[in-house]
Coordinates of C-alpha atoms and ligand atoms in Angstrom, one line a residue:
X1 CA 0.0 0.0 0.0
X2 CA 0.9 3.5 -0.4
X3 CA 1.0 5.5 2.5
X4 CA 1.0 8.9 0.3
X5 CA -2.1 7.6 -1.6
X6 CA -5.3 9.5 -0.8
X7 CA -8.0 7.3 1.4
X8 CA -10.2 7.1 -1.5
X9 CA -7.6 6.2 -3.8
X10 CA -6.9 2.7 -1.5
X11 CA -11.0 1.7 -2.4
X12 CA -11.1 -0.6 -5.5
X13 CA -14.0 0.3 -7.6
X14 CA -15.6 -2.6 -7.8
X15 CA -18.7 -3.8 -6.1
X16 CA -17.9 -6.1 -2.9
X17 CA -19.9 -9.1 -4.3
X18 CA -19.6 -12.5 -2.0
X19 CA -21.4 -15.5 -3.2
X20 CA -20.7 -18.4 -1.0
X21 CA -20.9 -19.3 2.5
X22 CA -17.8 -20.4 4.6
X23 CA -19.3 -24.2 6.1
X24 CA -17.1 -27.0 6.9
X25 CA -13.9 -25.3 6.2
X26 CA -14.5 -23.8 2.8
X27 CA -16.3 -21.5 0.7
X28 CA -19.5 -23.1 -0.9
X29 CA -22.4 -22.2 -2.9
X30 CA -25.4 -21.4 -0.9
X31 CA -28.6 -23.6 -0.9
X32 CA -30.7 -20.5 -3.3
X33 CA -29.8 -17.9 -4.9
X34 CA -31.5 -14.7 -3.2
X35 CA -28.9 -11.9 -2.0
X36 CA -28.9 -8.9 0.5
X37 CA -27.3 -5.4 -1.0
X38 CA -24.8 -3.9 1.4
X39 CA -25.6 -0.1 0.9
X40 CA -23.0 3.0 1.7
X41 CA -24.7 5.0 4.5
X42 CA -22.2 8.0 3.5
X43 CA -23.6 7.7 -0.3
X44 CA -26.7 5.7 -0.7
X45 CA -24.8 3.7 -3.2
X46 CA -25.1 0.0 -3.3
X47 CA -21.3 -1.5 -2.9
X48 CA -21.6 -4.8 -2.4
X49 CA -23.6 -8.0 -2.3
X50 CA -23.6 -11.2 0.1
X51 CA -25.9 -14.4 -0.4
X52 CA -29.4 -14.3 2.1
X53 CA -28.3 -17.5 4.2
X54 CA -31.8 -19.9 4.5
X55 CA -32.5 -22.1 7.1
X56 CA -31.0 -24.7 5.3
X57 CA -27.9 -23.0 4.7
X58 CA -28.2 -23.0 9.0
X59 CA -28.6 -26.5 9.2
X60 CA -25.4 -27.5 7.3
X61 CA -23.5 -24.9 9.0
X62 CA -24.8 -26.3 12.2
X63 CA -23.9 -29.9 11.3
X64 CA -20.1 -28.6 9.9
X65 CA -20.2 -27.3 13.5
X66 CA -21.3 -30.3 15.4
X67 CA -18.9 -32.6 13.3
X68 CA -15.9 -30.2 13.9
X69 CA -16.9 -30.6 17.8
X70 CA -15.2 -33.3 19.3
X71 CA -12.2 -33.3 17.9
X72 CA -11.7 -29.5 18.6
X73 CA -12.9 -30.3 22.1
X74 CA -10.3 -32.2 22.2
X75 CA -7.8 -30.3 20.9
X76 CA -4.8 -29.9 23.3
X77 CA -5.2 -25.5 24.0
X78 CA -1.6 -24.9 23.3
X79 CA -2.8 -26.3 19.8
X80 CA -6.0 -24.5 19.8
X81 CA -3.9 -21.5 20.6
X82 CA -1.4 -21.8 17.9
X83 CA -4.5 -21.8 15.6
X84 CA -5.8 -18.8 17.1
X85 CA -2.1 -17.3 17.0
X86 CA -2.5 -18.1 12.6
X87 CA -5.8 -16.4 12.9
X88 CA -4.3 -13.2 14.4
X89 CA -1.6 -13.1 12.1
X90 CA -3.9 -13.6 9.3
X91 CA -6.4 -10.8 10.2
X92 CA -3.2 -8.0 11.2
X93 CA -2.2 -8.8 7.4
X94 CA -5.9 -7.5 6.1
X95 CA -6.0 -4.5 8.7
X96 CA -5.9 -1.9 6.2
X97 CA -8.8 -3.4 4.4
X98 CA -11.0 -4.3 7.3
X99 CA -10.5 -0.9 8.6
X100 CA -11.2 0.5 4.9
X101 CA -14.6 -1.8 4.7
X102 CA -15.7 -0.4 8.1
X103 CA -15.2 2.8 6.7
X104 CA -17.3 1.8 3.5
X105 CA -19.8 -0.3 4.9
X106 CA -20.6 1.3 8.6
X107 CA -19.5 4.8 8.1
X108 CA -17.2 4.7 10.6
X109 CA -14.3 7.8 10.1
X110 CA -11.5 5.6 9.2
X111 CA -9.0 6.7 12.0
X112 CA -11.6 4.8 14.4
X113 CA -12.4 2.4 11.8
X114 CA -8.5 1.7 12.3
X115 CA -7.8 2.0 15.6
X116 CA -11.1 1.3 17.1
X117 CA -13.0 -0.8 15.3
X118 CA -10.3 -2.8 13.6
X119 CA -7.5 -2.1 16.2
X120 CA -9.1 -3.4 19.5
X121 CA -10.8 -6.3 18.3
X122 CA -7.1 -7.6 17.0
X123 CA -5.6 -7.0 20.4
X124 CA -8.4 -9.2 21.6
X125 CA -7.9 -11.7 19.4
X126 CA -3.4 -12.2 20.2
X127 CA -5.3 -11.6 24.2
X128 CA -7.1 -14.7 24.1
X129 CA -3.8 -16.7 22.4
X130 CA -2.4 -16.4 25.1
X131 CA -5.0 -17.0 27.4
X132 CA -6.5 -20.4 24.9
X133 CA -2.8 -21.9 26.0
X134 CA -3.6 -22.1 29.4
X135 CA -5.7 -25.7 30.4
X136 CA -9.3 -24.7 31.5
X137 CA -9.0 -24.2 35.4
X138 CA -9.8 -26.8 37.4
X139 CA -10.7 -27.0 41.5
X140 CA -11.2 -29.6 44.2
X141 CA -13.9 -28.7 46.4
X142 CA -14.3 -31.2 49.0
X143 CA -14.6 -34.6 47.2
X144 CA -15.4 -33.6 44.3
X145 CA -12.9 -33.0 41.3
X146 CA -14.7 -29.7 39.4
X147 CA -13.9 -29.8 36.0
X148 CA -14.9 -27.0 33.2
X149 CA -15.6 -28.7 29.6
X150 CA -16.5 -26.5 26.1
X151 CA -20.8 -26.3 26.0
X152 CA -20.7 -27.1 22.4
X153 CA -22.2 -25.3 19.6
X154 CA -21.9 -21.7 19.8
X155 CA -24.6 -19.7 17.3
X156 CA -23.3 -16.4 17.2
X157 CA -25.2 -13.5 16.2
X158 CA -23.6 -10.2 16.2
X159 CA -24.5 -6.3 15.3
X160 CA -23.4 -3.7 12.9
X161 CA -21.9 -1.2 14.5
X162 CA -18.7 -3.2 15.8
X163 CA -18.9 -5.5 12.9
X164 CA -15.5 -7.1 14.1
X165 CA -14.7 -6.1 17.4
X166 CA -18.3 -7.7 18.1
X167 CA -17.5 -11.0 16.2
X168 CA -14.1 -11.6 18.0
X169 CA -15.8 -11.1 21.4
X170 CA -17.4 -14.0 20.9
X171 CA -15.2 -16.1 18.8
X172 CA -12.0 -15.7 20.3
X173 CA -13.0 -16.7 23.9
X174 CA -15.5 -19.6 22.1
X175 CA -12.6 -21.2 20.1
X176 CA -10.3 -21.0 23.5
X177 CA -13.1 -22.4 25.3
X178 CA -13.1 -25.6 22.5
X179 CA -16.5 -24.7 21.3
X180 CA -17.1 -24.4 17.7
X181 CA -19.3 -21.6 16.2
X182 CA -21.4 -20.8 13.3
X183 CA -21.6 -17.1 13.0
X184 CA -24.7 -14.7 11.4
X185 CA -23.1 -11.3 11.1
X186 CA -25.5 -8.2 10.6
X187 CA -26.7 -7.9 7.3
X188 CA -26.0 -3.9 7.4
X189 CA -22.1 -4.6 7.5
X190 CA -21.2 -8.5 6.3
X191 CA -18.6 -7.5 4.3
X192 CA -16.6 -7.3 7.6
X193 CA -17.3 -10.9 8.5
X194 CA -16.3 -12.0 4.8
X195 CA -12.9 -10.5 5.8
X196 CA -12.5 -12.4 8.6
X197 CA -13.2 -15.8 6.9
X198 CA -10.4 -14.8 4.2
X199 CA -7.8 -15.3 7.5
X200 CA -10.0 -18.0 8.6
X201 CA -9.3 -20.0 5.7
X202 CA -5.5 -18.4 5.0
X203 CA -5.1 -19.8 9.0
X204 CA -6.0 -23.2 7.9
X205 CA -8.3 -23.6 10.8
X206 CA -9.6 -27.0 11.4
X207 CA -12.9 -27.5 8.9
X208 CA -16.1 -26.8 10.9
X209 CA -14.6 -25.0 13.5
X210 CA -15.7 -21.7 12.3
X211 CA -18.7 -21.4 9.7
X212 CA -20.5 -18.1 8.3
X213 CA -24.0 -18.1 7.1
X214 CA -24.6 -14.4 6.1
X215 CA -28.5 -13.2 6.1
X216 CA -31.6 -11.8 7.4
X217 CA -32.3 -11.4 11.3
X218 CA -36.0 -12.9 10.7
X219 CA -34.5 -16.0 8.5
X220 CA -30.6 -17.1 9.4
X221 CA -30.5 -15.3 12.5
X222 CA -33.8 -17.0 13.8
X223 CA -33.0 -20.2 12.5
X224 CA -29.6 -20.4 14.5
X225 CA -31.3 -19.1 17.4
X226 CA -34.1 -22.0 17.6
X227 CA -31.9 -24.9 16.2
X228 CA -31.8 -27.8 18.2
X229 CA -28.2 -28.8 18.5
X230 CA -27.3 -25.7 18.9
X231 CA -26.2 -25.7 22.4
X232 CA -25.5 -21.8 22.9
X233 CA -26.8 -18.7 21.5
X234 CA -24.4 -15.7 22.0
X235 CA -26.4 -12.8 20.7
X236 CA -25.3 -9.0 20.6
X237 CA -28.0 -6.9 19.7
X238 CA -31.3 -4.9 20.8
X239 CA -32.7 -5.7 23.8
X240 CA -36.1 -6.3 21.8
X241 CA -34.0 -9.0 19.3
X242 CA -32.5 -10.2 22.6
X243 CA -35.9 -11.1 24.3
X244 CA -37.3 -13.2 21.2
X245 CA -33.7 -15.1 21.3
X246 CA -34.3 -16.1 24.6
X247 CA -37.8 -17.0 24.0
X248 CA -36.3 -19.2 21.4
X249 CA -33.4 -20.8 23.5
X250 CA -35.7 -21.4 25.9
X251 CA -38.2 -24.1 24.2
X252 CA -35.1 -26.5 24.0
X253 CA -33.8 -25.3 27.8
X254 CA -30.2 -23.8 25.6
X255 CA -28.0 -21.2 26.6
X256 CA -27.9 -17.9 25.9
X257 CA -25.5 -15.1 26.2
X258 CA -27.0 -11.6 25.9
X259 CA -24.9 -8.5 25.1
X260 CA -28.1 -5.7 25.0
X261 CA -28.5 -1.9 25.1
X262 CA -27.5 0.3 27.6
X263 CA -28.2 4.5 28.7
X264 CA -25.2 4.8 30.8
X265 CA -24.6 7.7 33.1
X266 CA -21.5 9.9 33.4
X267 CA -21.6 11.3 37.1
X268 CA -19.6 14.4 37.0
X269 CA -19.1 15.1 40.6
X270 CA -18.1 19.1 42.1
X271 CA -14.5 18.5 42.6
X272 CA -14.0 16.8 39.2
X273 CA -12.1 18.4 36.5
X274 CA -14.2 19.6 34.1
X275 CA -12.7 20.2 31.2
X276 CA -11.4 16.8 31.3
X277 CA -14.9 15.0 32.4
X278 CA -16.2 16.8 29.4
X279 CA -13.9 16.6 26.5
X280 CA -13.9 12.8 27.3
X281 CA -17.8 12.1 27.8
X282 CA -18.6 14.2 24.8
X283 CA -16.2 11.9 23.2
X284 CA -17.5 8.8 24.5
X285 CA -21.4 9.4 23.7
X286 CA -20.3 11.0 20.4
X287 CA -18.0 7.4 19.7
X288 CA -19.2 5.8 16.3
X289 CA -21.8 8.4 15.6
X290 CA -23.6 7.3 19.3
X291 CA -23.9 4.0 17.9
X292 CA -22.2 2.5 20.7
X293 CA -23.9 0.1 23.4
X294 CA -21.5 2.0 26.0
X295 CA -21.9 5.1 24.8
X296 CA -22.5 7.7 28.2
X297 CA -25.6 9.0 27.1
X298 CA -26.9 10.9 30.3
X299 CA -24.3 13.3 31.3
X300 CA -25.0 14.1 35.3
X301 CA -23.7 17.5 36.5
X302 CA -23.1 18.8 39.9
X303 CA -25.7 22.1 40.1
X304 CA -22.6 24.1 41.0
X305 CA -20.4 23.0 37.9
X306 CA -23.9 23.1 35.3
X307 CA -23.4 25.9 34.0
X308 CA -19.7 25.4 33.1
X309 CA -20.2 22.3 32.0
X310 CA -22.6 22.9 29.3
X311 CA -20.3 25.6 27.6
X312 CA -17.7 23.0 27.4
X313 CA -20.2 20.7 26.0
X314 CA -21.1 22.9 23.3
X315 CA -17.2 24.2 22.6
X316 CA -16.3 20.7 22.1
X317 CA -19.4 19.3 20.4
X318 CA -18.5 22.3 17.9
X319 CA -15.3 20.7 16.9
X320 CA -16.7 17.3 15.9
X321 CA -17.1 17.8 12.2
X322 CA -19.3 15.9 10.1
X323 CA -18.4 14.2 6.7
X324 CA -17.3 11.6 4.3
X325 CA -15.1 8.7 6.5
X326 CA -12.7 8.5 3.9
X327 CA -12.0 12.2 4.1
X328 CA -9.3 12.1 7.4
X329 CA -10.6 16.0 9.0
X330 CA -14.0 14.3 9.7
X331 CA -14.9 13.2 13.3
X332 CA -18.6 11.6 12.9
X333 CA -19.3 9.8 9.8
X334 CA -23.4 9.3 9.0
X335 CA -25.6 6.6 11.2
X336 CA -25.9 3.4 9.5
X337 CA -29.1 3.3 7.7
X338 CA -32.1 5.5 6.2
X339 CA -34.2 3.8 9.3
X340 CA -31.2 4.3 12.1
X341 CA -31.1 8.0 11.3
X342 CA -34.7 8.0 10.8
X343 CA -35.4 6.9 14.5
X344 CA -32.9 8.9 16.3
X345 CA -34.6 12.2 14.3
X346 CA -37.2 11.0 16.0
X347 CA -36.0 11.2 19.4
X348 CA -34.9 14.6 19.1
X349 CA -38.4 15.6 18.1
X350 CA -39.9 13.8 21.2
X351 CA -37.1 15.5 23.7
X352 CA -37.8 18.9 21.9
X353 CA -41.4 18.2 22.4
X354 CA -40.9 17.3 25.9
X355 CA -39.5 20.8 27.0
X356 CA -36.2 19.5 27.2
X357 CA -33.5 22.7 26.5
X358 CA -31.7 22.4 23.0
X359 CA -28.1 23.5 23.5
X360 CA -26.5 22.5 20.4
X361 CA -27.5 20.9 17.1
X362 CA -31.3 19.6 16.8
X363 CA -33.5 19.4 13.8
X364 CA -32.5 22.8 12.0
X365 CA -28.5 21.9 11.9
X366 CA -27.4 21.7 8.5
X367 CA -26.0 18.3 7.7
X368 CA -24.5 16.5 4.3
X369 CA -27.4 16.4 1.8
X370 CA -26.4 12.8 0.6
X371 CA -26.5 10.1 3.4
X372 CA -27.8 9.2 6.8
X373 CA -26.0 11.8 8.7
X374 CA -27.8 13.3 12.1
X375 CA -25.9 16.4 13.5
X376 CA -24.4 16.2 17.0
X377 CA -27.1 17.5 19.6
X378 CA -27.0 18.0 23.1
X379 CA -30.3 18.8 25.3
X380 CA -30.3 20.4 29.0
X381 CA -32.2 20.5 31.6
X382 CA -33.7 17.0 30.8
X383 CA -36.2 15.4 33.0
X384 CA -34.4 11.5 34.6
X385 CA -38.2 10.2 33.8
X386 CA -38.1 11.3 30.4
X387 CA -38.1 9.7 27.2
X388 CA -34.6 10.8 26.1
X389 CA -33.4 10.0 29.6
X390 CA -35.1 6.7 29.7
X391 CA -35.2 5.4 26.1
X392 CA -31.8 4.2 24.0
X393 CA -31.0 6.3 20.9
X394 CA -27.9 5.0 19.4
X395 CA -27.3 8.3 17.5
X396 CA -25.0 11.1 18.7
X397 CA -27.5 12.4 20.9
X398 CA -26.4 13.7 24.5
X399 CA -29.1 14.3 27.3
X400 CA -27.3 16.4 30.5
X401 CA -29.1 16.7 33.6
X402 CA -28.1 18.0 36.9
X403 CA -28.1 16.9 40.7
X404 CA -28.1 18.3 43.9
X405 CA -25.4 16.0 45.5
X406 CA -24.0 12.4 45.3
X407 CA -27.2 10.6 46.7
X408 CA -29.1 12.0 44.2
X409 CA -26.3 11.8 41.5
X410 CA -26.8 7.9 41.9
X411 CA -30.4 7.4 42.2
X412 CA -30.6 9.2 38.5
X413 CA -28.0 7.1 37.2
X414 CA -29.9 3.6 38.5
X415 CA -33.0 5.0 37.3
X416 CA -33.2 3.0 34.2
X417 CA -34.2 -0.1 33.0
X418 CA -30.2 -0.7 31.7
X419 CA -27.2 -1.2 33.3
X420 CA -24.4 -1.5 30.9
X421 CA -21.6 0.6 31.4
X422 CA -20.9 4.3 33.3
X423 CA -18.6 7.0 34.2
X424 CA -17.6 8.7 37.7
X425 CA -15.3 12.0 37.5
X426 CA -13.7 13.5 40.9
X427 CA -10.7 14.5 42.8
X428 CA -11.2 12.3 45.1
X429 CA -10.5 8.8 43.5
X430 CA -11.8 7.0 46.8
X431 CA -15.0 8.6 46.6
X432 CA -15.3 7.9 42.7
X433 CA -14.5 4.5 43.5
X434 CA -17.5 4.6 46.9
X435 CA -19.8 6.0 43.8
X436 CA -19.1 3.7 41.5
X437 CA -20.0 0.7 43.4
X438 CA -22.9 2.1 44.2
X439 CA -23.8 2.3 40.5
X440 CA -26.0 -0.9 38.9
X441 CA -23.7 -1.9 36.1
X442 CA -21.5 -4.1 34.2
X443 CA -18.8 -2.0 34.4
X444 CA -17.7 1.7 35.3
X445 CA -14.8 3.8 34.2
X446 CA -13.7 6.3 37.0
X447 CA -11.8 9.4 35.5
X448 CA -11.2 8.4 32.3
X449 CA -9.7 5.2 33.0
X450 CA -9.2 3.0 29.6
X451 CA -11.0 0.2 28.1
X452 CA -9.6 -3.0 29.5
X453 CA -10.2 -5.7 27.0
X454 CA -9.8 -8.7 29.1
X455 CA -12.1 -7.8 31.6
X456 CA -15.6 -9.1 32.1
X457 CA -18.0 -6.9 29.8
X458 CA -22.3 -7.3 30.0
X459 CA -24.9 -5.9 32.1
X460 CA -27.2 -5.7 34.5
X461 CA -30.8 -5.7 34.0
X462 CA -32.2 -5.1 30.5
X463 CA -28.4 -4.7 29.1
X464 CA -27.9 -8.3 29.1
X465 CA -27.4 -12.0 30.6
X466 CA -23.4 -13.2 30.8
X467 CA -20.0 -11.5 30.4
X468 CA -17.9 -11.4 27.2
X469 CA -14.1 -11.3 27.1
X470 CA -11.3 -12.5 29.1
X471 CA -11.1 -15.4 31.5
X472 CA -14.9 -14.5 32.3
X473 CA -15.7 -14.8 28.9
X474 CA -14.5 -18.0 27.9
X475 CA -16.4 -19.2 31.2
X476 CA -19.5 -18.7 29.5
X477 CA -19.0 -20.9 26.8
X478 CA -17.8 -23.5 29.4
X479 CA -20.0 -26.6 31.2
X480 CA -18.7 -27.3 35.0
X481 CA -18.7 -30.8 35.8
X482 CA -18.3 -32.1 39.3
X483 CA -16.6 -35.6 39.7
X484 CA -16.9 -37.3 42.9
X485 CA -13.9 -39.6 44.4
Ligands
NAD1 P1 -30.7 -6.0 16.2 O1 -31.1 -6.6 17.4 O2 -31.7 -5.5 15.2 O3 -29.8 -7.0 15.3 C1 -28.7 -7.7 15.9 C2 -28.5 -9.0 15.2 O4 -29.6 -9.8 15.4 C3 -28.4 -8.9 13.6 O5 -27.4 -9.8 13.2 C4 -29.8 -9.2 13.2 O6 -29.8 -9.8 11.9 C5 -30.2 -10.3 14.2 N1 -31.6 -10.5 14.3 C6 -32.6 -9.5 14.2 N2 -33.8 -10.1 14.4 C7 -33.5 -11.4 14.7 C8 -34.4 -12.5 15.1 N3 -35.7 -12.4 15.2 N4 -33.8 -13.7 15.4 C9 -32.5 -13.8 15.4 N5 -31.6 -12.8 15.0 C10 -32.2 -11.6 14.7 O7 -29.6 -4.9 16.6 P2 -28.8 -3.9 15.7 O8 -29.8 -2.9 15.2 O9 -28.0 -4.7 14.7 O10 -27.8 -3.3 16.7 C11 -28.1 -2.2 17.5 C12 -28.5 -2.6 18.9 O11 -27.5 -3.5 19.5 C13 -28.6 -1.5 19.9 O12 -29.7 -1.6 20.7 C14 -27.3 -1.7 20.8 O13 -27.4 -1.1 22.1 C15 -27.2 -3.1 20.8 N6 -25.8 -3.5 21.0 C16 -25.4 -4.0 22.2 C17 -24.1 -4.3 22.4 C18 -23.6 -4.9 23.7 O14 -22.5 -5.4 23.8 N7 -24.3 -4.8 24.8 C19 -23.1 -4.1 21.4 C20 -23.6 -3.6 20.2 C21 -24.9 -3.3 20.0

């Protein structure tokens, strides 16, 4: 590649067309010939083409996968890690273009696409070599000899705004566990997954290990979700998608793993430093558009700091500049789809509609004429009980609301039906960390404090069932069994 080359320059013209499926370690035709159109959210323009996977094309993916089973069960994990090591090595050689098809088929400004989107799920990938090498854990408990074993048949079925990161999360700790997988990407970003299944096949993992059927959530993705040997459904999505999963695991008594929504809170408490709480949870609930399950969508300011705060909220909202992802001065790419952007409109017109104080973008903004872009838009002043306060947007819209002190700083952040993720700012690290416990979540960051990738990520309440990533994560695709001696 060259460097000096202009981002657009690096995009071959052609359409992205994928015709196969990747079952039983190879690319095959698929059982009919319908297709789903990959559309650019930043042009409208259709760029590429991957088959519409049918429940058939399920059940032979499903079988690849219960055939590859026992031998990959019992594949020694310093074996199962040197195939995961190939993997790695396979995907860091397609960086570039993964980060490029993010950028194509997402939206995603290609700096994150690169260091986000492509970057972090890569680190998680060479993590979980290291951590597939190590025997499952195992622990005496009185008599009994407690052993963990792979659950089986992973169905995987993962989002688009991630479209890697999302997929590794539940491959990587899945293949370490000595599960094998048959994955149904999001049909809004597949080309992604095809990526992945190039350095799938270039790693010469074992056949049936890994298998991709590529289609509708209503056809493929419900068809993995109610197959019969398939012994785990790890499912990344809406929380209304997440429900009918479950519903479907449940008639056969199979797993699931839910990864859902979230409306986490970023406590700014009076002694915090602002400028930094700011700058950093504008960031985070601007991240991917505000397509991000994570994303700190309720900013919660101490009375005495309000004021402050919200002209550094709209200084540095100011500075995020909308445009083509290719084009490297913009900051917020469009939202995925006609529908995505469509919805999160919407929101802003209920949160305008109830009284809620506009302090920066909203309906009049002008934004690109071509594409699915929303502008940035912050509202003050906004009600806890409130629709925008209450309801998950996944556009890069930020409600800020205030608080008297910490007691009540809490009780707004836990006032939700989510519990994902969250934020705590102050001078005072022990009382950030006193807050943070307090707070009903999967996780919390206090003062900015970076993403660690190999600790357990999920949520409370509606946000999900399980952990992903790290030791936790391959847990969950694990059976304990107890022998007695
Ligand atoms: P979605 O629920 O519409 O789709 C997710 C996946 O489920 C896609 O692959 C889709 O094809 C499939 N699907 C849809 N209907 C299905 C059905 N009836 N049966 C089986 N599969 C079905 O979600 P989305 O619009 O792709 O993603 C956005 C949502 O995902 C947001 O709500 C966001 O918060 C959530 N999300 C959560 C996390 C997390 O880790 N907690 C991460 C990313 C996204």
């Amino acid at each position: 590649m060259d460097a000096a080359a202009p981002p657009t320059e690096l995009l071959p013209a052609a359409l992205r067309v994928r015709r196969h499926l990747h079952l039983a370690g190879g690319w095959t035709e698929p059982s009919d010939g319908d297709v789903i159109p990959v559309e650019s959210p930043t042009t409208g323009e259709i760029i590429g083409q991957v088959p519409a996977g049918t429940p058939a094309d399920v059940y032979r993916a499903v079988a690849a996968a219960r055939a590859a089973f026992p031998g990959w069960a019992a594949t020694a994990p310093a074996e199962r890690a040197a195939h995961l090591d190939r993997l790695h090595t396979a995907l860091a050689a397609r960086a570039d273009e993964v980060a490029r098809t993010i950028a194509l088929e997402l939206g995603a400004p290609l700096k994150l696409a690169t260091r986000v989107q492509t970057g972090l799920p890569l680190t998680v990938l060479r993590d979980h070599v290291a951590l597939a090498a190590q025997p499952p854990a195992e622990e005496i408990i009185g008599n009994s000899l407690v052993v963990r074993e792979p659950v089986g048949v992973v169905g995987a079925i993962t989002p688009w705004n991630y479209p890697l990161h999302q997929v590794v999360a539940k491959l990587a700790p899945a293949l370490a566990a000595g599960c094998t997988v048959v994955l149904k990407p999001s049909e809004l970003t597949p080309l992604t997954a095809y990526l992945l299944f190039d350095a799938v096949t270039e790693a010469g993992l074992p056949p049936g290990v890994l298998n991709l059927v590529p289609g509708t959530g209503a056809v493929a993705g419900a068809s993995l979700a109610a197959h019969p040997d398939v012994d785990l459904v790890s499912f990344t999505g809406s929380t209304a998608t997440g429900r009918r999963i479950a519903h479907l695991a449940a008639d056969r008594i199979a797993r699931v793993a839910l990864e859902l929504g979230g409306k986490s809170a970023n406590l700014i408490l009076a002694d915090a430093d602002l400028g930094a709480a700011v700058k950093v949870g504008v960031g985070n609930a601007l991240l991917n558009s505000g397509q991000t399950c994570t994303a700190w969508t309720r900013m919660l300011v101490h009375r005495d700091r309000y004021d402050e705060a919200l002209d550094l909220v709209a200084t540095a909202v100011a500075g995020y500049r909308l445009g083509d992802p290719l084009d490297p001065a913009t900051r917020l790419g469009p939202l995925v789809s006609a529908a995505q952007a469509e919805r999160v409109r919407g929101h802003v017109e209920r949160a305008l509609a109830d009284g809620a104080r506009l302090v920066v973008g909203g309906p009049d903004t002008p934004v690109p004429a071509r594409g699915h872009f929303v502008a940035p838009t912050v509202f003050a002043d906004v009600r806890p009980d409130s629709a925008l306060a209450q309801e998950e947007v996944f556009g890069p819209v930020l409600a800020v609301i205030p608080f008297a002190d910490t007691d009540e700083a809490v009780a707004i952040a836990n006032n939700s039906r989510y519990g994902l993720a969250g934020a705590v700012w102050s001078a005072d690290t022990d009382a950030a960390l006193a807050v943070a416990r307090r707070l009903r979540t999967g996780a919390v960051d206090i003062n900015g404090a970076p993403f660690n990738p190999l600790a357990p990520f999920g949520g409370y309440k509606q946000s999900g069932l399980g952990r992903e990533l790290g030791v936790h994560g391959i847990a969950e695709f694990c059976e304990l069994k107890a022998i007695q001696r």
